[in-house]
Short mmCIF file of C-alpha atoms in Angstrom, two decimals:
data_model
loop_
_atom_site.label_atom_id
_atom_site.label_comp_id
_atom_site.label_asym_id
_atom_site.label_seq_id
_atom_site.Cartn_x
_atom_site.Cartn_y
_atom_site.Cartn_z
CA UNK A 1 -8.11 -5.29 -21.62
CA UNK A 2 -4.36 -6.00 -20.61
CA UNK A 3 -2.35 -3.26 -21.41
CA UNK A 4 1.61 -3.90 -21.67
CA UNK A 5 3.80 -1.32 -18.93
CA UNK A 6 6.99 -0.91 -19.69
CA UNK A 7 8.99 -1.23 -23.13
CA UNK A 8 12.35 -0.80 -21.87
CA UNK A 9 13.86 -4.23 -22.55
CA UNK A 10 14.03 -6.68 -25.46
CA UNK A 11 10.41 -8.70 -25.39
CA UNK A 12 10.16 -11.92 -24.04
CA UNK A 13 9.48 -14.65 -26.29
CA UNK A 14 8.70 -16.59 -23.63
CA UNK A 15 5.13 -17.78 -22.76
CA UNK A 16 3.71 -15.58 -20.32
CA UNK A 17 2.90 -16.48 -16.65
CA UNK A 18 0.36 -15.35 -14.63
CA UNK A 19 -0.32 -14.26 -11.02
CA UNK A 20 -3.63 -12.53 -9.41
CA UNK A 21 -3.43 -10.25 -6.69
CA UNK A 22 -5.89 -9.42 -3.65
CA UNK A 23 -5.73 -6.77 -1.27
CA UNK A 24 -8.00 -6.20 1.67
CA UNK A 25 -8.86 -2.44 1.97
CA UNK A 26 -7.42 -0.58 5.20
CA UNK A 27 -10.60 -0.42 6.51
CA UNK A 28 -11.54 -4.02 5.36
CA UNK A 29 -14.78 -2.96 3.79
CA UNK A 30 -13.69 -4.35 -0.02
CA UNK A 31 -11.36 -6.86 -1.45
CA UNK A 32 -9.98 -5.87 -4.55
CA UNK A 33 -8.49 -8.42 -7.60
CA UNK A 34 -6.46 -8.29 -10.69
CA UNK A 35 -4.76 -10.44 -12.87
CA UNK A 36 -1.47 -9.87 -13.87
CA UNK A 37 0.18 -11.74 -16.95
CA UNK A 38 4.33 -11.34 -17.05
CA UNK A 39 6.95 -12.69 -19.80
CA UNK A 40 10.36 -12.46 -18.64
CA UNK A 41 11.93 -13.30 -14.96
CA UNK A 42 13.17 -11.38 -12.33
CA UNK A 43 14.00 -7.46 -12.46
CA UNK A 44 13.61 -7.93 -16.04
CA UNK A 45 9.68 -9.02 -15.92
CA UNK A 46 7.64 -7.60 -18.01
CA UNK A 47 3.65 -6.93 -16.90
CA UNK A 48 0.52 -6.19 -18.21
CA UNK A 49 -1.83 -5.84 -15.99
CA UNK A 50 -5.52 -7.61 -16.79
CA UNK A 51 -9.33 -7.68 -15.55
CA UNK A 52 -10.41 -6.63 -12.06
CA UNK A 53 -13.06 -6.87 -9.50
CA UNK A 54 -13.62 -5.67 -6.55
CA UNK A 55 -16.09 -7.53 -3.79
CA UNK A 56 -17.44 -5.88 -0.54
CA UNK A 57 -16.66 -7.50 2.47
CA UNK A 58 -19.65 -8.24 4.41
CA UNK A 59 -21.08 -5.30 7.30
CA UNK A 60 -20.00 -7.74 10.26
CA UNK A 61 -17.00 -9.08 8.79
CA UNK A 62 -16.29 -5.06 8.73
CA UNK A 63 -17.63 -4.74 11.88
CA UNK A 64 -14.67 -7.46 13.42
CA UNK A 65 -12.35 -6.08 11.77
CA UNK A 66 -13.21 -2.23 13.56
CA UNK A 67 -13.67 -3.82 16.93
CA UNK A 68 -9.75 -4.63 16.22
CA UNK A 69 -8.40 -1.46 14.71
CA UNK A 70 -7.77 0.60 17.82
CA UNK A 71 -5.97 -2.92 19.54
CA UNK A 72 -4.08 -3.60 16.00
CA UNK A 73 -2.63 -0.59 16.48
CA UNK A 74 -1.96 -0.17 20.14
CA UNK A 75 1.63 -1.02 21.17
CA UNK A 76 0.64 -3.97 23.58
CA UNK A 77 -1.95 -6.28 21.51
CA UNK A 78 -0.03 -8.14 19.02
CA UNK A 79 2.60 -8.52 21.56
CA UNK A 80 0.41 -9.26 24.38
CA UNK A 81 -1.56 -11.95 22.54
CA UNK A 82 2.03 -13.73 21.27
CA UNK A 83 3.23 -13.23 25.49
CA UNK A 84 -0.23 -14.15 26.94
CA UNK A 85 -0.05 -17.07 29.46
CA UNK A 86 -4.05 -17.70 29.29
CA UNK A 87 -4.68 -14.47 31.72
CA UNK A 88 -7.14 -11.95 31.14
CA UNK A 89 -5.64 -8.30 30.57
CA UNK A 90 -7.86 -6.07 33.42
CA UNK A 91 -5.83 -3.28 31.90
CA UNK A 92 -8.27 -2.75 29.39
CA UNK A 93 -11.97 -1.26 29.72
CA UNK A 94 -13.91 -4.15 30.45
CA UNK A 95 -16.20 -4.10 27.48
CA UNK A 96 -12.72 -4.03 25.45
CA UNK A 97 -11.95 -7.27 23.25
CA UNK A 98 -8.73 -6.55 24.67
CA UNK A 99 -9.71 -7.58 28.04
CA UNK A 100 -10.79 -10.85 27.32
CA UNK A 101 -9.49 -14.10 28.00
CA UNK A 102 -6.49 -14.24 25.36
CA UNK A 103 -8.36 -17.64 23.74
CA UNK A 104 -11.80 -15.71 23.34
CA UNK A 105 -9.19 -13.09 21.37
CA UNK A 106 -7.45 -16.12 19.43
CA UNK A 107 -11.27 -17.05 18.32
CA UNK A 108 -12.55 -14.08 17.55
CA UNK A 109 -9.19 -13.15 15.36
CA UNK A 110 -9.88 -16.61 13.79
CA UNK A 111 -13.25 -16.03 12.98
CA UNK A 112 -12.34 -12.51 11.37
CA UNK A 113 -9.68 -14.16 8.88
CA UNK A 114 -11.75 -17.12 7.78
CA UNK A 115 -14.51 -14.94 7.01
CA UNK A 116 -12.27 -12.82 4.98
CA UNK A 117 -10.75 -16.22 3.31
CA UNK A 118 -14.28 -16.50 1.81
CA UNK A 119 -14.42 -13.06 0.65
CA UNK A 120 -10.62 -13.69 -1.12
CA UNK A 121 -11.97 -16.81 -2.92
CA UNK A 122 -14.99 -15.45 -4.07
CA UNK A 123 -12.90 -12.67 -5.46
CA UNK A 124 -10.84 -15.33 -7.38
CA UNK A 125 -13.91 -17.29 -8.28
CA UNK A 126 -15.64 -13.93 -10.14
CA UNK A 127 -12.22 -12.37 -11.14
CA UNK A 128 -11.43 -15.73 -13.21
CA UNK A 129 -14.88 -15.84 -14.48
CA UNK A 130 -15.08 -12.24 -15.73
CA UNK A 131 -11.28 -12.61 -17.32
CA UNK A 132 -12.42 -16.17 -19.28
CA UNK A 133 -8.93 -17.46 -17.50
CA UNK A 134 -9.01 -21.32 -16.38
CA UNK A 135 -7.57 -21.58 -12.69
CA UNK A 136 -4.61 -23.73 -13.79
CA UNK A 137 -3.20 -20.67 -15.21
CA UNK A 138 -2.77 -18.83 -12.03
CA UNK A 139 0.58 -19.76 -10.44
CA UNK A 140 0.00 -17.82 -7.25
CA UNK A 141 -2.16 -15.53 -5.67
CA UNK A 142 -0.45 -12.54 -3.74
CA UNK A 143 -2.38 -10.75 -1.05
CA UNK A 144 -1.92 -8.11 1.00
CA UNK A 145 -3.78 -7.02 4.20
CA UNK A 146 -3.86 -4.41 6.98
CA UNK A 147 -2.67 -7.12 9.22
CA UNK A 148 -2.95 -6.41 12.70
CA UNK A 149 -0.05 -4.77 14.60
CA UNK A 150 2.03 -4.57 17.75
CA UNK A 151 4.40 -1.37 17.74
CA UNK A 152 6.87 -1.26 19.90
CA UNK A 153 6.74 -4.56 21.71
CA UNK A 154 10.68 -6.58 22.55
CA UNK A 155 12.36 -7.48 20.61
CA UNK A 156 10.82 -5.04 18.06
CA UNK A 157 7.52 -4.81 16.48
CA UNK A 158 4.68 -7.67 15.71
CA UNK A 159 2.70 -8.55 12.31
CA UNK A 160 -0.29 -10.35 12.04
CA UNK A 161 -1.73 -10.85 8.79
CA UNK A 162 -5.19 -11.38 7.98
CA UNK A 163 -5.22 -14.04 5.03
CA UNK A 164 -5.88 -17.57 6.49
CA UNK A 165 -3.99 -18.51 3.62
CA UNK A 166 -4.80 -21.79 4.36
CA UNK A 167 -8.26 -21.75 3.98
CA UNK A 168 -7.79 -19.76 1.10
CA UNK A 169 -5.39 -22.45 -0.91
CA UNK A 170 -8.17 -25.17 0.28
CA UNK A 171 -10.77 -23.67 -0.94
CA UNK A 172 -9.17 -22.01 -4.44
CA UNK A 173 -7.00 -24.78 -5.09
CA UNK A 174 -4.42 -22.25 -6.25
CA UNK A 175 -1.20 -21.44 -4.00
CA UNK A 176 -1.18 -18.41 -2.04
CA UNK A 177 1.93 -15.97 -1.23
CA UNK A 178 0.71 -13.74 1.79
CA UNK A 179 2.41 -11.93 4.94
CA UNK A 180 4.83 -9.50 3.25
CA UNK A 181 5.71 -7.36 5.89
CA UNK A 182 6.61 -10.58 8.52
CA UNK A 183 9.87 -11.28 6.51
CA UNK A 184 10.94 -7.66 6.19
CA UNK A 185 10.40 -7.05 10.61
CA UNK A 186 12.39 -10.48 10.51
CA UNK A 187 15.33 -8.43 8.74
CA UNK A 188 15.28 -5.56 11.09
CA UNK A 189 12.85 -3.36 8.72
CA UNK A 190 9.63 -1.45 9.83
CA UNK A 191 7.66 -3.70 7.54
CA UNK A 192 7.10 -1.51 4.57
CA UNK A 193 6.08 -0.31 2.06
CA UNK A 194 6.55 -3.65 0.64
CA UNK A 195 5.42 -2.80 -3.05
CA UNK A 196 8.12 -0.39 -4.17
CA UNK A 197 10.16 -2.61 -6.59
CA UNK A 198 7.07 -3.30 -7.95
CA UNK A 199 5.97 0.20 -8.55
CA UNK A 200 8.92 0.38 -10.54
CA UNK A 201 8.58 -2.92 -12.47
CA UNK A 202 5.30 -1.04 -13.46
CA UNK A 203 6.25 2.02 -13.74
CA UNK A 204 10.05 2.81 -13.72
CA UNK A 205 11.52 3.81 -17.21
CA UNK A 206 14.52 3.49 -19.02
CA UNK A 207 15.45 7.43 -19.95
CA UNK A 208 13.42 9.74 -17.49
CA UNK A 209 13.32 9.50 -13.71
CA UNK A 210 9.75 9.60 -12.12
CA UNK A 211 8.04 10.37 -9.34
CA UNK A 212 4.84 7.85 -8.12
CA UNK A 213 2.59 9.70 -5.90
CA UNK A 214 -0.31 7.96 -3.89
CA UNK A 215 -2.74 10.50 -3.37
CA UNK A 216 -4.39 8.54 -0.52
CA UNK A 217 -5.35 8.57 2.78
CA UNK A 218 -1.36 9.45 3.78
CA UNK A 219 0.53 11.02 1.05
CA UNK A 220 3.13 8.30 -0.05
CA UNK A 221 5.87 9.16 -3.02
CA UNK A 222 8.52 6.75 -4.42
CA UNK A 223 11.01 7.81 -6.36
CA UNK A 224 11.94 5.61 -9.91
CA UNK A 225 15.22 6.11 -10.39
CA UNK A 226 15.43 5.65 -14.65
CA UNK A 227 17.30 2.65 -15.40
CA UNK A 228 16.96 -0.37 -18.56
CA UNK A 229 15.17 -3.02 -17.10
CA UNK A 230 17.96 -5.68 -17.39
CA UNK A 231 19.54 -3.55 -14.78
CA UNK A 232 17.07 -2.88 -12.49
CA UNK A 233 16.21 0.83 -10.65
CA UNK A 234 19.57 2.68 -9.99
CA UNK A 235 17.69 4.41 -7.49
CA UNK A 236 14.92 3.55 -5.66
CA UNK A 237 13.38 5.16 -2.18
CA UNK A 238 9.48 4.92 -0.68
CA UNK A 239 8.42 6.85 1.67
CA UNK A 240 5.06 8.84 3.56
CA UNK A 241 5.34 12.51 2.59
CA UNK A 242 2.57 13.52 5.08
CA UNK A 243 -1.39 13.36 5.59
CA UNK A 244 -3.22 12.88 2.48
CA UNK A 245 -6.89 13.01 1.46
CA UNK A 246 -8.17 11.96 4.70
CA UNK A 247 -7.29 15.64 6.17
CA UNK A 248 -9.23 17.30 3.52
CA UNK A 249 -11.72 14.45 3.86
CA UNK A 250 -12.62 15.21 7.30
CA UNK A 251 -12.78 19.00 7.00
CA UNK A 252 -15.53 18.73 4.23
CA UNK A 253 -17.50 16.01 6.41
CA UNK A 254 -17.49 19.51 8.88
CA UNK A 255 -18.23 21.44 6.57
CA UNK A 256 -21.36 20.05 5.35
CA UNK A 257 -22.80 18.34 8.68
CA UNK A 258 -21.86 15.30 7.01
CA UNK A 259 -23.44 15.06 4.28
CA UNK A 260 -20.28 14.74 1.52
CA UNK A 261 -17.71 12.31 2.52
CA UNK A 262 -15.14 14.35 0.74
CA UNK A 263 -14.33 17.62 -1.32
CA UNK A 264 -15.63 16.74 -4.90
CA UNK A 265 -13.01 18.19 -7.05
CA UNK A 266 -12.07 20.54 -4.42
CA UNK A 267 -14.81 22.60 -5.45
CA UNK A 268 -15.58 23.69 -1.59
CA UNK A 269 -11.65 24.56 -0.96
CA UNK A 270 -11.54 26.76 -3.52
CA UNK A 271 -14.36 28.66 -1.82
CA UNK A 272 -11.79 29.43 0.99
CA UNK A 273 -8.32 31.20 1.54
CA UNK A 274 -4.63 29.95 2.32
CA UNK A 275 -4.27 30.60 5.92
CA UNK A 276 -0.60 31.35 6.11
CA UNK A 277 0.25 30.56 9.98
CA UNK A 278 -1.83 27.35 9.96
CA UNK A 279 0.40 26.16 7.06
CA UNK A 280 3.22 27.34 8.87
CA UNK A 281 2.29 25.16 12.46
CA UNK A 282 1.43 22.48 10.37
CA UNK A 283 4.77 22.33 8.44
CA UNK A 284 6.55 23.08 11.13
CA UNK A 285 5.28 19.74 13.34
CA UNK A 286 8.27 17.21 14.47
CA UNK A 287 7.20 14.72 11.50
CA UNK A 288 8.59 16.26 9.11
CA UNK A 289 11.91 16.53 10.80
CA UNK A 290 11.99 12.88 10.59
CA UNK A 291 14.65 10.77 7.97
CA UNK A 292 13.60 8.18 5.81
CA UNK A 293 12.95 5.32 5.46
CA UNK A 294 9.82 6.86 6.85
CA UNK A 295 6.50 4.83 6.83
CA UNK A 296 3.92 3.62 9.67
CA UNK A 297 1.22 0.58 8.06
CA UNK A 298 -1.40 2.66 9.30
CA UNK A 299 -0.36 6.04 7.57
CA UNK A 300 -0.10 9.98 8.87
CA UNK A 301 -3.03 9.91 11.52
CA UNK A 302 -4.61 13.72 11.25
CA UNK A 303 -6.07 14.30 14.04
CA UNK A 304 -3.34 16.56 15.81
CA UNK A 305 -3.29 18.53 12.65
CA UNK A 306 -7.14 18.68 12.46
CA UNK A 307 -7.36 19.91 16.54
CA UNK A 308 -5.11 21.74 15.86
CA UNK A 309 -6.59 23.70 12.89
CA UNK A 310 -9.78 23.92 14.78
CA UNK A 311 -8.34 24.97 18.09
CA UNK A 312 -6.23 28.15 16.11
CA UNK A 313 -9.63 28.42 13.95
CA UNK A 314 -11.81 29.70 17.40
CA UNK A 315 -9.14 31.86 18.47
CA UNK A 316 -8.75 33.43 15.11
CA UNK A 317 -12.15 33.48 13.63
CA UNK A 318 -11.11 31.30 10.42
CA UNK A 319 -14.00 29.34 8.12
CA UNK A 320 -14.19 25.90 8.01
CA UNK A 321 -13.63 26.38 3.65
CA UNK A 322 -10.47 28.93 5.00
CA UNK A 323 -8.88 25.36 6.79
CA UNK A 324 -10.45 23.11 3.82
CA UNK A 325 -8.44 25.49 1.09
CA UNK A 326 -4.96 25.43 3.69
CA UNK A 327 -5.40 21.97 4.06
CA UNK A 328 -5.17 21.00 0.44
CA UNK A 329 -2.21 23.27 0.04
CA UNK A 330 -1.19 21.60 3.27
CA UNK A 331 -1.05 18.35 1.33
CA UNK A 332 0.82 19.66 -1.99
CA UNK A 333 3.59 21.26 -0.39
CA UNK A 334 4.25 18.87 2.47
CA UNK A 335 4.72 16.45 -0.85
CA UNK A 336 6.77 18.84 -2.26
CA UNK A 337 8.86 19.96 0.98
CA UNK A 338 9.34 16.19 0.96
CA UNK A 339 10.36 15.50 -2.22
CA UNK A 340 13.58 18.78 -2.15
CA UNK A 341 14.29 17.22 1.85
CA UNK A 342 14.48 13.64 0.86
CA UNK A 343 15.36 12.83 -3.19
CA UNK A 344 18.17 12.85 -4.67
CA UNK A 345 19.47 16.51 -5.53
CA UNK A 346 21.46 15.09 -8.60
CA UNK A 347 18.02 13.58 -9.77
CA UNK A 348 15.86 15.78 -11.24
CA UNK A 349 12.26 14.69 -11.92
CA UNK A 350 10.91 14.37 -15.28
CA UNK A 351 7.40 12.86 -15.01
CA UNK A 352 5.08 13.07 -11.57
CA UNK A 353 2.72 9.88 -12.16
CA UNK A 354 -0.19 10.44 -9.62
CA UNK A 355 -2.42 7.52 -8.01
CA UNK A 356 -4.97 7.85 -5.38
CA UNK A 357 -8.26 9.31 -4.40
CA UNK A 358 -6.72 12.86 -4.41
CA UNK A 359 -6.15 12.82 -8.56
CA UNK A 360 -9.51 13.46 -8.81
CA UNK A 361 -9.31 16.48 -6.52
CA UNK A 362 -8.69 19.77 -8.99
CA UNK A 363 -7.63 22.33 -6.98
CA UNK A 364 -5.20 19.97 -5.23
CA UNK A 365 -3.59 18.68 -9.14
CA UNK A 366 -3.05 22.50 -9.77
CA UNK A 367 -1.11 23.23 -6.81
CA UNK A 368 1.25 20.14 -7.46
CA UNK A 369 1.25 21.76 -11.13
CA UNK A 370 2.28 24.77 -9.45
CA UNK A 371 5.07 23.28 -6.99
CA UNK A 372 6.55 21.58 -9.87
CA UNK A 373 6.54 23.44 -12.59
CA UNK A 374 7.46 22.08 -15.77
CA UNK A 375 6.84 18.27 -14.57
CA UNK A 376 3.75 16.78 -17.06
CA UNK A 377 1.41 15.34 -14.30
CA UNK A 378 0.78 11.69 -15.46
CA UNK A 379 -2.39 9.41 -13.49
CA UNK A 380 -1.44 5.57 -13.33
CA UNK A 381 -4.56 5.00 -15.91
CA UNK A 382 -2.57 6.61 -18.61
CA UNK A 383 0.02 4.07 -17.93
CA UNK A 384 -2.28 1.00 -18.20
CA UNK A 385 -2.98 0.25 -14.68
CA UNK A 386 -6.53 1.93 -13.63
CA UNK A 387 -6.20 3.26 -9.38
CA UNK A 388 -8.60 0.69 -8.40
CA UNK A 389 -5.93 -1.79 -10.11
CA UNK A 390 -2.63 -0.42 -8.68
CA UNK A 391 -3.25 -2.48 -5.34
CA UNK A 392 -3.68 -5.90 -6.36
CA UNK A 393 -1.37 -5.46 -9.33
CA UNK A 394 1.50 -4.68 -6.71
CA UNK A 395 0.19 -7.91 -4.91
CA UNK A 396 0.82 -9.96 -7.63
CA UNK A 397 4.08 -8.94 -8.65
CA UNK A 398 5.08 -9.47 -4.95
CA UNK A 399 3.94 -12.92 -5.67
CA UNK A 400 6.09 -13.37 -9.24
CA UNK A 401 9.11 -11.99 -7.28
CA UNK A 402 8.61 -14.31 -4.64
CA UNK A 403 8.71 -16.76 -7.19
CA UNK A 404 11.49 -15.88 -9.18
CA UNK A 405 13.94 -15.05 -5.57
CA UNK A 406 14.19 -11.49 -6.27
CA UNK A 407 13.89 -9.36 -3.04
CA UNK A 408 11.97 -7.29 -2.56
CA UNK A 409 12.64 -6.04 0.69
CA UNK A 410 15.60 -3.40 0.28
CA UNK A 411 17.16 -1.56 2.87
CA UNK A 412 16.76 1.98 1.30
CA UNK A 413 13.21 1.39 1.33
CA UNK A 414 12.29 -0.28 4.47
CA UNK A 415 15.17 0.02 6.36
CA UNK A 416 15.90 -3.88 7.16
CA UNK A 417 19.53 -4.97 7.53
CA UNK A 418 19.94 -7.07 4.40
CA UNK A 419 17.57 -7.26 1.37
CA UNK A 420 15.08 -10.46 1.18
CA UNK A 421 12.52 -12.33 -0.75
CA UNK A 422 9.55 -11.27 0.86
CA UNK A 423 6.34 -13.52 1.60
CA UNK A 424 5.09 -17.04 2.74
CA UNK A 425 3.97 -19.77 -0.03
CA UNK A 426 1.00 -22.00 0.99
CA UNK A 427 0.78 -24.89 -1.62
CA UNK A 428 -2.66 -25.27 -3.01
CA UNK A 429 -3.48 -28.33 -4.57
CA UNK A 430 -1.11 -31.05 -6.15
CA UNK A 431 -1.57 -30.10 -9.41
CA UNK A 432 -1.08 -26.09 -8.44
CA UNK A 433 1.72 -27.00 -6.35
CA UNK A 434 3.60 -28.83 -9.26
CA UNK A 435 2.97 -26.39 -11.46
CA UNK A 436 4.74 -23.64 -9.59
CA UNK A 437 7.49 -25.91 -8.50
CA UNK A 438 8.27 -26.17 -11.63
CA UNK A 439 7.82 -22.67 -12.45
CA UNK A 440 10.51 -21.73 -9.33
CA UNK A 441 13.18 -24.78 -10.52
CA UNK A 442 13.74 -22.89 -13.84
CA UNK A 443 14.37 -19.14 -11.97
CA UNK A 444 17.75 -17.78 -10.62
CA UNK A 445 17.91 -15.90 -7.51
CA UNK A 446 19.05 -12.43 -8.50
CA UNK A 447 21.95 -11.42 -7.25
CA UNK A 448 23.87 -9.22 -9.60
CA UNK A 449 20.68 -6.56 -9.92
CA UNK A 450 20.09 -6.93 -7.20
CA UNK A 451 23.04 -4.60 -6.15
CA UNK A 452 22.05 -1.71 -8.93
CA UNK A 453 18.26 -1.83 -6.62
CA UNK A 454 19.77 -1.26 -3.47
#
């Protein structure tokens, strides 16, 4: 059932639109889909956010997209494959897909995105027939990817996306707004997080000022600075805090030889004790000395923190549920050191709305209850939009923002040199493509909010 988000502006009498988003897990084993229905333009839309599904990506589609990971992330693929003048790389192992010849790497990349296009469209296809929606109401579809990445290469760092949006408007019919981040590199930014504006088109409110926290993988806060809608957020920053759930995830896999793939409820770290100088090395590691806009599209890593822990562990005789228990408090108070380093000090918070695997870990809520006390804890189902949800409902506001001109990437957030309208439109067919031109002829690009956002 659609539930309506924010009440902070007059209702729309408007028919509503509506958009679906897709988003391609970070380890591309799942596509997730929502629809989104909006009445009003601009900073002033206002969502509800519908039905979802979520479809697994097939093993060996998976198993593509892995062979890539370590390259997508290594400073010299992206940028090597965009320089390459048809010669093999030798500086690669040889049985590295790195090291072949750069139109084998073309192929295989190609073969990876069109077998995720058919994954995307039979998202849409059981999305729209689980919602009872007829395709020609979908303006756009929005998706977001992992994308493959080159960091570091001249003149500054490379995007690849993974949606063959092509394919996917083909084979939908229905036009697709894709490659987020590409625009906001253009601009000078790091190329995220992309989805902030519409965290707070979700979730921002007109009296109290809260805090969104993405209990994920990384720990990622933004701060919704409380503002009417008609003027947009009068303060609005996204940014990694520090290692999430995937510190504490790896711990319990130690723990138990395997056999949990995470701490349920946090029921094994409360077994355990706060180790005092492990939380003290790991807060006192150069990340956290860094300034915001702070984000990297493929999160904290832990693994210095984790050989770390188990290097000090030997020497000092520590349990496994000892680092388990310091590692969740680890994660609270590297959330809360960054929330008193980097928010506003005139700003206090009045609601912490938490999202992400970790807000079903226990002992980790009650330390965040404990770090800021007198802040109700809030998760994102209370406000209508259900975890799984959260992803492709950012994706398709993306997508109604790209529509209506409003930028979306913002300087305080991603660090680019000028704000822009993020994404890339691929018409689908005639009748879709009409249908949204006409849609985009009666917006205005947003200008005067615009300034209140930034």
């Amino acid at each position: 059932m659609a539930i309506p988000l924010r009440a902070t502006s007059t209702p729309s009498t408007e028919s509503p639109r509506w958009t679906m988003g897709l988003v391609v897990s970070s380890d591309c084993t799942r596509v997730s889909a929502a629809l989104v229905s909006a009445r009003g333009r601009g900073l002033d839309l206002q969502a509800e956010v519908g039905e979802g599904v979520i479809v697994q990506v097939p093993r060996e589609t998976t198993a593509l997209w892995r062979q890539w990971t370590d390259i997508g992330t290594s400073p010299r693929a992206v940028h090597r494959l965009m320089e390459s003048a048809g010669r093999p790389d030798r500086s690669f192992p040889k049985d590295s897909p790195a090291a072949a010849d750069p139109g084998e790497i073309l192929a295989a990349i190609g073969t990876l995105r069109a077998q995720l296009a058919e994954v995307e469209a039979s998202a849409v296809l059981a999305l729209l027939q689980e919602a009872g929606v007829p395709p020609d109401r979908i303006l756009a579809l929005g998706v977001c990817d992992p994308g493959l990445w080159g960091f570091n290469a001249a003149p500054r760092d490379s995007y690849l996306g993974l949606c063959d949006a092509a394919r996917l408007a083909e084979s939908t019919g229905m036009n697709v707004i894709d490659a987020f981040p590409a625009r906001d590199l253009a601009a000078g930014g790091q190329g995220g997080p992309t989805g902030a504006l519409a965290e707070w088109t979700l979730f921002g409110h007109a009296e109290r000022n809260r805090l969104l926290l993405d209990l994920g993988r990384t720990a990622r806060i933004t701060f919704l600075g409380a503002a009417p809608a008609e003027r947009g957020p009068s303060r609005l920053l996204s940014f990694e805090a520090g290692p999430g759930t995937c510190l504490i995830d790896l711990l319990a896999q130690r723990l138990t030889n395997g056999e949990q793939a995470f701490d349920p409820g946090g029921r094994l770290a409360v077994q355990g004790q706060r180790l005092g100088p492990l939380l003290e090395h790991w807060l006192a590691d150069p990340y956290f000395r860094r300034s915001i806009p702070r984000w990297h599209p493929r999160g904290v890593p832990p693994d210095r923190f984790l050989f770390d822990a188990l290097q000090m562990a030997v020497q000092a005789g520590w349990s496994i549920r000892d680092l388990l228990c310091t590692a969740t408090h680890f994660v609270a108070e590297s959330v809360a050191q960054a929330a008193a380093r980097d928010l506003p000090s005139d700003a206090p918070i009045h609601e912490l709305v938490i999202t992400g695997g970790g807000q079903q870990n226990g002992m980790l809520l009650r330390e965040l209850g404990v770090l800021f006390p007198n802040v109700p804890l809030i998760r994102t189902a209370e406000l209508g939009v259900d975890g799984d949800a959260l992803g492709p409902a950012r994706a398709a506001i993306l997508a109604f923002f790209h529509i209506d001109q409003v930028p979306a990437g913002l300087p305080e957030v991603t660090g680019c040199e000028v704000a822009r309208v993020l994404g890339r439109l691929t018409p689908g067919s005639p009748q879709s493509w009409q249908r949204l031109l006409s849609a985009i002829h009666g917006a205005r690009p947003t200008v005067r909010p615009l300034r209140s956002a930034v």
